[in-house]
C-alpha positions as a Markdown table, in Angstrom:
| # | Residue | x | y | z |
|---|---|---|---|---|
| 1 | Met | 0.0 | 0.0 | 0.1 |
| 2 | Thr | 1.5 | 3.4 | -1.0 |
| 3 | Asp | 1.5 | 6.5 | 1.3 |
| 4 | Ala | -1.3 | 8.0 | -0.7 |
| 5 | His | -3.5 | 4.8 | -0.3 |
| 6 | Gln | -2.6 | 4.7 | 3.5 |
| 7 | Thr | -3.4 | 8.5 | 3.8 |
| 8 | Leu | -6.9 | 7.8 | 2.5 |
| 9 | Met | -7.7 | 4.7 | 4.6 |
| 10 | Asn | -6.6 | 6.7 | 7.6 |
| 11 | Leu | -8.8 | 9.5 | 6.6 |
| 12 | Leu | -11.9 | 7.1 | 6.7 |
| 13 | Ala | -10.9 | 5.6 | 10.0 |
| 14 | Val | -12.9 | 8.1 | 12.2 |
| 15 | Glu | -12.1 | 8.1 | 15.8 |
| 16 | Arg | -15.0 | 7.5 | 18.4 |
| 17 | Leu | -15.0 | 10.1 | 21.0 |
| 18 | Glu | -18.3 | 9.3 | 22.7 |
| 19 | Val | -21.1 | 6.8 | 22.0 |
| 20 | Asp | -22.4 | 8.7 | 19.0 |
| 21 | Met | -19.5 | 11.4 | 18.4 |
| 22 | Phe | -16.7 | 10.9 | 16.0 |
| 23 | Arg | -13.5 | 12.8 | 14.9 |
| 24 | Gly | -12.1 | 12.8 | 11.6 |
| 25 | Thr | -8.9 | 14.4 | 10.1 |
| 26 | Gly | -9.3 | 17.4 | 7.7 |
| 27 | Gln | -5.9 | 17.0 | 6.0 |
| 28 | Gly | -4.7 | 14.6 | 3.1 |
| 29 | Gly | -7.7 | 14.8 | 0.7 |
| 30 | Glu | -7.8 | 15.8 | -2.9 |
| 31 | Thr | -7.5 | 19.5 | -2.4 |
| 32 | Pro | -5.2 | 21.7 | 0.1 |
| 33 | Thr | -7.3 | 24.8 | 0.5 |
| 34 | Arg | -10.5 | 23.3 | 1.6 |
| 35 | Ile | -11.7 | 19.8 | 2.4 |
| 36 | Phe | -12.7 | 17.8 | -0.5 |
| 37 | Gly | -16.5 | 17.2 | -0.5 |
| 38 | Gly | -16.1 | 13.3 | -0.9 |
| 39 | Gln | -13.8 | 13.2 | 2.2 |
| 40 | Val | -16.5 | 14.7 | 4.4 |
| 41 | Ile | -19.1 | 12.4 | 3.0 |
| 42 | Gly | -16.9 | 9.3 | 3.2 |
| 43 | Gln | -15.9 | 10.2 | 6.8 |
| 44 | Ala | -19.7 | 11.0 | 7.8 |
| 45 | Leu | -20.8 | 7.6 | 6.3 |
| 46 | Ala | -17.9 | 5.8 | 8.2 |
| 47 | Ala | -19.2 | 7.5 | 11.4 |
| 48 | Ala | -22.9 | 6.4 | 10.7 |
| 49 | Tyr | -21.6 | 2.8 | 10.1 |
| 50 | Gln | -20.1 | 2.5 | 13.5 |
| 51 | Thr | -23.6 | 2.9 | 14.9 |
| 52 | Val | -25.2 | 0.3 | 12.6 |
| 53 | Glu | -24.9 | -3.5 | 12.8 |
| 54 | Asp | -25.5 | -6.1 | 10.0 |
| 55 | Arg | -27.0 | -3.6 | 7.5 |
| 56 | Leu | -25.4 | -1.9 | 4.5 |
| 57 | Cys | -26.1 | 1.7 | 3.2 |
| 58 | His | -28.5 | 1.8 | 0.3 |
| 59 | Ser | -28.8 | 5.6 | 0.2 |
| 60 | Leu | -27.4 | 8.9 | 1.5 |
| 61 | His | -28.3 | 12.5 | 1.0 |
| 62 | Ala | -25.9 | 15.3 | 2.2 |
| 63 | Tyr | -25.9 | 19.1 | 2.0 |
| 64 | Phe | -22.6 | 21.1 | 1.9 |
| 65 | Ile | -23.2 | 23.9 | 4.1 |
| 66 | Arg | -19.7 | 25.7 | 4.6 |
| 67 | Pro | -16.3 | 24.9 | 3.3 |
| 68 | Gly | -14.3 | 22.6 | 5.4 |
| 69 | Asp | -10.9 | 23.8 | 7.1 |
| 70 | Pro | -8.2 | 21.1 | 6.4 |
| 71 | Glu | -6.1 | 22.5 | 9.3 |
| 72 | Ile | -8.3 | 21.2 | 11.9 |
| 73 | Pro | -10.3 | 17.9 | 12.7 |
| 74 | Val | -14.0 | 17.5 | 11.9 |
| 75 | Ile | -16.5 | 16.4 | 14.4 |
| 76 | Tyr | -19.3 | 14.0 | 13.4 |
| 77 | Gln | -22.5 | 13.8 | 15.6 |
| 78 | Val | -24.7 | 10.8 | 14.6 |
| 79 | Asp | -28.4 | 10.8 | 15.5 |
| 80 | Arg | -29.9 | 7.3 | 15.6 |
| 81 | Ala | -33.0 | 8.4 | 14.0 |
| 82 | Arg | -34.7 | 5.0 | 13.7 |
| 83 | Asp | -33.8 | 1.2 | 13.9 |
| 84 | Gly | -36.6 | -0.6 | 12.1 |
| 85 | Gly | -37.3 | -4.0 | 11.2 |
| 86 | Ser | -35.9 | -3.6 | 7.7 |
| 87 | Phe | -34.5 | -0.1 | 7.5 |
| 88 | Thr | -32.0 | 1.9 | 9.8 |
| 89 | Thr | -32.0 | 5.6 | 9.5 |
| 90 | Arg | -29.0 | 7.9 | 10.7 |
| 91 | Arg | -28.5 | 11.6 | 10.5 |
| 92 | Val | -25.0 | 12.9 | 10.7 |
| 93 | Val | -23.7 | 16.4 | 11.4 |
| 94 | Ala | -20.2 | 17.5 | 10.6 |
| 95 | Ile | -19.0 | 20.4 | 12.6 |
| 96 | Gln | -15.8 | 22.6 | 12.5 |
| 97 | His | -15.4 | 26.0 | 14.4 |
| 98 | Gly | -18.7 | 25.3 | 16.3 |
| 99 | Arg | -20.8 | 25.4 | 13.0 |
| 100 | Gln | -22.1 | 22.8 | 10.6 |
| 101 | Ile | -20.2 | 22.2 | 7.5 |
| 102 | Leu | -22.3 | 19.2 | 6.1 |
| 103 | Asn | -25.4 | 17.4 | 7.3 |
| 104 | Met | -26.3 | 14.0 | 5.9 |
| 105 | Ser | -29.2 | 11.4 | 6.0 |
| 106 | Ala | -28.3 | 7.7 | 5.5 |
| 107 | Ser | -30.5 | 4.7 | 5.1 |
| 108 | Phe | -29.4 | 1.1 | 5.7 |
| 109 | His | -31.4 | -1.9 | 4.5 |
| 110 | Val | -31.3 | -5.7 | 5.4 |
| 111 | Gln | -30.5 | -8.2 | 2.5 |
| 112 | Glu | -33.7 | -8.9 | 0.6 |
| 113 | Asp | -34.7 | -10.7 | -2.5 |
| 114 | Gly | -36.7 | -8.9 | -5.2 |
| 115 | Trp | -36.9 | -8.2 | -9.0 |
| 116 | His | -34.0 | -6.8 | -10.6 |
| 117 | His | -33.3 | -4.7 | -13.7 |
| 118 | Gln | -30.8 | -2.1 | -14.8 |
| 119 | His | -29.6 | 0.1 | -17.7 |
| 120 | Pro | -26.7 | -1.5 | -19.6 |
| 121 | Met | -23.3 | -0.1 | -19.0 |
| 122 | Pro | -22.2 | 2.4 | -21.8 |
| 123 | Asp | -19.9 | 0.7 | -24.4 |
| 124 | Val | -16.8 | 2.6 | -24.2 |
| 125 | Glu | -12.9 | 2.2 | -24.5 |
| 126 | Gly | -11.5 | 0.1 | -21.4 |
| 127 | Pro | -8.9 | 1.5 | -19.1 |
| 128 | Glu | -5.7 | -0.2 | -20.0 |
| 129 | Asp | -4.6 | 1.9 | -22.7 |
| 130 | Leu | -5.8 | 5.2 | -21.3 |
| 131 | Ala | -3.4 | 7.7 | -19.6 |
| 132 | Asp | -3.9 | 8.1 | -16.0 |
| 133 | Arg | -4.4 | 11.6 | -14.4 |
| 134 | Thr | -0.8 | 11.8 | -13.1 |
| 135 | Ala | 0.6 | 11.3 | -16.6 |
| 136 | Leu | -1.8 | 13.7 | -18.2 |
| 137 | Arg | -1.0 | 16.4 | -15.6 |
| 138 | Gln | 2.8 | 15.9 | -16.4 |
| 139 | Thr | 2.0 | 17.0 | -19.9 |
| 140 | Val | 0.8 | 20.5 | -18.7 |
| 141 | Val | 2.5 | 21.2 | -15.5 |
| 142 | Asp | 4.7 | 23.8 | -17.2 |
| 143 | Arg | 1.6 | 26.0 | -17.9 |
| 144 | Ile | 1.0 | 26.6 | -14.1 |
| 145 | Pro | 3.1 | 28.7 | -11.8 |
| 146 | Glu | 6.0 | 26.6 | -10.4 |
| 147 | Lys | 4.9 | 27.1 | -6.8 |
| 148 | Tyr | 1.8 | 24.8 | -7.6 |
| 149 | His | 3.9 | 22.1 | -9.2 |
| 150 | Thr | 4.3 | 19.8 | -6.2 |
| 151 | Glu | 0.6 | 19.8 | -5.1 |
| 152 | Phe | -0.5 | 19.5 | -8.9 |
| 153 | Leu | 1.5 | 16.3 | -9.2 |
| 154 | Arg | 1.1 | 14.9 | -5.8 |
| 155 | Pro | 0.2 | 11.1 | -6.0 |
| 156 | Arg | -3.4 | 10.6 | -5.3 |
| 157 | Pro | -4.9 | 7.4 | -4.0 |
| 158 | Ile | -7.5 | 7.1 | -6.8 |
| 159 | Asp | -6.4 | 5.7 | -10.0 |
| 160 | Ile | -8.4 | 7.8 | -12.6 |
| 161 | Arg | -8.3 | 7.3 | -16.5 |
| 162 | Glu | -10.7 | 9.5 | -18.5 |
| 163 | Val | -12.1 | 8.0 | -21.6 |
| 164 | Ala | -11.8 | 11.4 | -23.7 |
| 165 | Pro | -9.9 | 13.9 | -21.6 |
| 166 | Arg | -10.2 | 17.6 | -22.3 |
| 167 | Asp | -7.6 | 20.3 | -22.4 |
| 168 | Phe | -7.0 | 21.6 | -19.0 |
| 169 | Phe | -6.7 | 25.3 | -19.8 |
| 170 | Thr | -8.4 | 25.9 | -23.3 |
| 171 | Pro | -11.3 | 23.4 | -23.3 |
| 172 | Glu | -13.7 | 23.4 | -26.3 |
| 173 | Pro | -17.6 | 23.3 | -25.6 |
| 174 | Thr | -18.5 | 19.6 | -25.9 |
| 175 | Asp | -21.3 | 17.1 | -25.0 |
| 176 | Asp | -22.2 | 17.0 | -21.3 |
| 177 | Arg | -21.6 | 13.2 | -21.2 |
| 178 | Ser | -18.3 | 12.1 | -19.8 |
| 179 | His | -16.9 | 8.6 | -18.8 |
| 180 | Leu | -13.8 | 7.7 | -16.6 |
| 181 | Trp | -12.3 | 4.4 | -15.2 |
| 182 | Phe | -11.4 | 4.6 | -11.6 |
| 183 | Arg | -10.2 | 2.4 | -8.9 |
| 184 | Met | -8.0 | 1.9 | -5.8 |
| 185 | Ala | -6.0 | -1.3 | -6.0 |
| 186 | Ala | -5.1 | -1.2 | -2.4 |
| 187 | Ala | -8.7 | -1.6 | -1.6 |
| 188 | Arg | -8.6 | -5.4 | -2.0 |
| 189 | Gly | -10.1 | -7.4 | 0.9 |
| 190 | Ile | -11.5 | -4.6 | 2.9 |
| 191 | Ser | -15.0 | -4.7 | 4.3 |
| 192 | Pro | -18.2 | -4.1 | 2.5 |
| 193 | Gln | -18.8 | -1.0 | 4.7 |
| 194 | Leu | -15.3 | 0.6 | 4.0 |
| 195 | Gln | -15.7 | -0.2 | 0.2 |
| 196 | His | -19.0 | 2.0 | 0.4 |
| 197 | Cys | -17.0 | 4.8 | 2.1 |
| 198 | Leu | -14.3 | 4.7 | -0.5 |
| 199 | Leu | -16.9 | 4.7 | -3.3 |
| 200 | Ala | -18.7 | 7.6 | -1.8 |
| 201 | Tyr | -15.4 | 9.4 | -1.6 |
| 202 | Ala | -14.6 | 8.7 | -5.3 |
| 203 | Ser | -18.1 | 9.7 | -6.3 |
| 204 | Asp | -17.3 | 13.3 | -5.9 |
| 205 | Leu | -14.4 | 13.2 | -8.4 |
| 206 | Asn | -15.0 | 15.0 | -11.8 |
| 207 | Leu | -18.7 | 15.1 | -11.2 |
| 208 | Leu | -19.1 | 18.8 | -10.7 |
| 209 | Gly | -17.1 | 19.5 | -13.8 |
| 210 | Thr | -19.6 | 17.6 | -16.0 |
| 211 | Ala | -21.8 | 20.9 | -15.9 |
| 212 | Leu | -19.0 | 22.8 | -17.3 |
| 213 | Arg | -18.4 | 20.8 | -20.4 |
| 214 | Pro | -21.0 | 22.5 | -22.8 |
| 215 | His | -19.7 | 25.7 | -21.7 |
| 216 | Gly | -16.1 | 25.3 | -22.6 |
| 217 | Gln | -14.7 | 25.6 | -19.0 |
| 218 | Thr | -12.7 | 23.8 | -16.4 |
| 219 | Trp | -11.3 | 24.3 | -12.9 |
| 220 | Phe | -8.3 | 25.8 | -14.7 |
| 221 | Thr | -9.6 | 28.4 | -16.8 |
| 222 | Gly | -10.0 | 30.9 | -14.0 |
| 223 | Arg | -13.6 | 31.7 | -15.0 |
| 224 | Val | -15.5 | 29.9 | -12.7 |
| 225 | Met | -16.4 | 29.9 | -9.0 |
| 226 | Ala | -17.5 | 26.3 | -8.2 |
| 227 | Ala | -18.5 | 24.5 | -5.1 |
| 228 | Ser | -20.7 | 21.3 | -4.5 |
| 229 | Leu | -24.2 | 22.2 | -2.9 |
| 230 | Asp | -25.5 | 18.7 | -2.3 |
| 231 | His | -24.6 | 15.0 | -2.9 |
| 232 | Ala | -27.0 | 12.1 | -3.3 |
| 233 | Met | -25.9 | 8.5 | -3.7 |
| 234 | Trp | -27.6 | 5.1 | -4.0 |
| 235 | Phe | -25.9 | 1.8 | -3.5 |
| 236 | His | -27.4 | -0.9 | -5.6 |
| 237 | Ala | -24.8 | -3.7 | -5.4 |
| 238 | Pro | -21.7 | -4.6 | -3.4 |
| 239 | Ala | -18.6 | -2.8 | -4.6 |
| 240 | Glu | -15.0 | -4.1 | -5.1 |
| 241 | Phe | -13.3 | -0.9 | -5.6 |
| 242 | Cys | -9.8 | -2.6 | -6.0 |
| 243 | Asp | -11.1 | -3.4 | -9.5 |
| 244 | Trp | -12.0 | -0.9 | -12.3 |
| 245 | His | -15.2 | 0.8 | -12.3 |
| 246 | Leu | -16.7 | 2.9 | -15.0 |
| 247 | Tyr | -18.1 | 6.4 | -13.8 |
| 248 | Ala | -20.6 | 7.4 | -16.6 |
| 249 | Met | -21.7 | 11.1 | -15.9 |
| 250 | Asp | -24.0 | 13.6 | -17.6 |
| 251 | Ser | -25.5 | 17.0 | -16.8 |
| 252 | Pro | -29.1 | 17.5 | -18.1 |
| 253 | Trp | -29.3 | 21.2 | -16.9 |
| 254 | Ser | -27.5 | 24.2 | -15.7 |
| 255 | Gly | -28.7 | 27.8 | -15.1 |
| 256 | Gly | -28.8 | 30.6 | -12.5 |
| 257 | Gly | -25.2 | 29.8 | -11.3 |
| 258 | Arg | -25.9 | 26.1 | -10.7 |
| 259 | Gly | -25.4 | 22.9 | -12.6 |
| 260 | Phe | -27.2 | 19.6 | -12.0 |
| 261 | Asn | -25.0 | 16.3 | -12.5 |
| 262 | Arg | -25.9 | 12.6 | -12.6 |
| 263 | Gly | -23.6 | 9.7 | -12.4 |
| 264 | Met | -23.8 | 5.8 | -13.0 |
| 265 | Ile | -20.9 | 3.6 | -11.5 |
| 266 | Tyr | -20.7 | 0.2 | -13.0 |
| 267 | Asp | -18.2 | -2.6 | -12.2 |
| 268 | Arg | -16.1 | -4.0 | -14.9 |
| 269 | His | -18.7 | -6.7 | -15.6 |
| 270 | Gly | -21.3 | -4.2 | -16.4 |
| 271 | Gln | -23.3 | -4.4 | -13.0 |
| 272 | Leu | -24.6 | -1.1 | -12.0 |
| 273 | Val | -23.2 | -0.6 | -8.4 |
| 274 | Ala | -24.3 | 2.9 | -7.6 |
| 275 | Ser | -26.1 | 6.0 | -8.8 |
| 276 | Val | -25.1 | 9.5 | -7.9 |
| 277 | Ala | -26.8 | 13.0 | -8.4 |
| 278 | Gln | -25.3 | 16.4 | -7.4 |
| 279 | Glu | -26.0 | 20.1 | -7.7 |
| 280 | Gly | -23.3 | 22.6 | -7.7 |
| 281 | Leu | -22.3 | 26.1 | -7.8 |
| 282 | Ile | -21.0 | 27.2 | -11.2 |
| 283 | Arg | -20.9 | 30.9 | -11.0 |
| 284 | Pro | -19.2 | 32.8 | -13.8 |
| 285 | Val | -16.4 | 35.1 | -13.0 |
| 286 | Thr | -13.9 | 37.4 | -14.6 |
| 287 | Pro | -10.3 | 35.9 | -14.4 |
| 288 | Lys | -7.9 | 38.1 | -12.3 |
| 289 | Pro | -5.0 | 39.6 | -14.4 |
| 290 | Glu | -1.7 | 37.9 | -13.9 |
| 291 | Ala | 0.7 | 39.7 | -11.6 |
């Protein structure tokens, strides 16, 4: 397991402080200036799982309320809203500086049999011959100030390979649909609960940028103020995130400074493992002149 992999596993190992109160670290995620949204969701789900026995999460719904501060820990308060015969419900509030930064509801379900159907997995190029995100960033690192090079090229725990990557800095307007393969090879053999937490963390990767595709924008153009507003996820089947999964995303709508995004996560065999929906702030801004 690499240092990057171990860092992510440590992020999701929230510490129990009291019966229903937990503490997670703010550092070590995808971004250095504020806590990555998937990190807070993954930790909140990990905290909820510590209060649930013998049931797996089937859905979660979260609101991002304030940016997270990576310099201090995050406190998670779990409310045991209901323990029913088939379903268990938890509410989780994430707190920093005495204020909520996220609140989340999660529902857990016993294993049951029932009818099954799903939409088929899109037919796209497999991950083997695609460049990973580190290799792609190496090709453009000279286009950003040198002081950002280390952070830009820092090893990340999730291996991402985009099917049709766009230019980071001068993207053309394109179709809202996008596809990427992702996995964390070091996740082999971990519990189903932790697999869910990892998948929740990864589900926030690249999703908000889907709404920028039709407008010819990325995070690097300097023309967008962007932040996730909410995040919903449904788990349909057990995940083995050590193996490749396809994340098929689209953005049916944007307007009023917001963009709506959807994602479907399939395993390599074409089974639909999870569905995701998210709305985010995508506010146009005027780039600052270079000093």
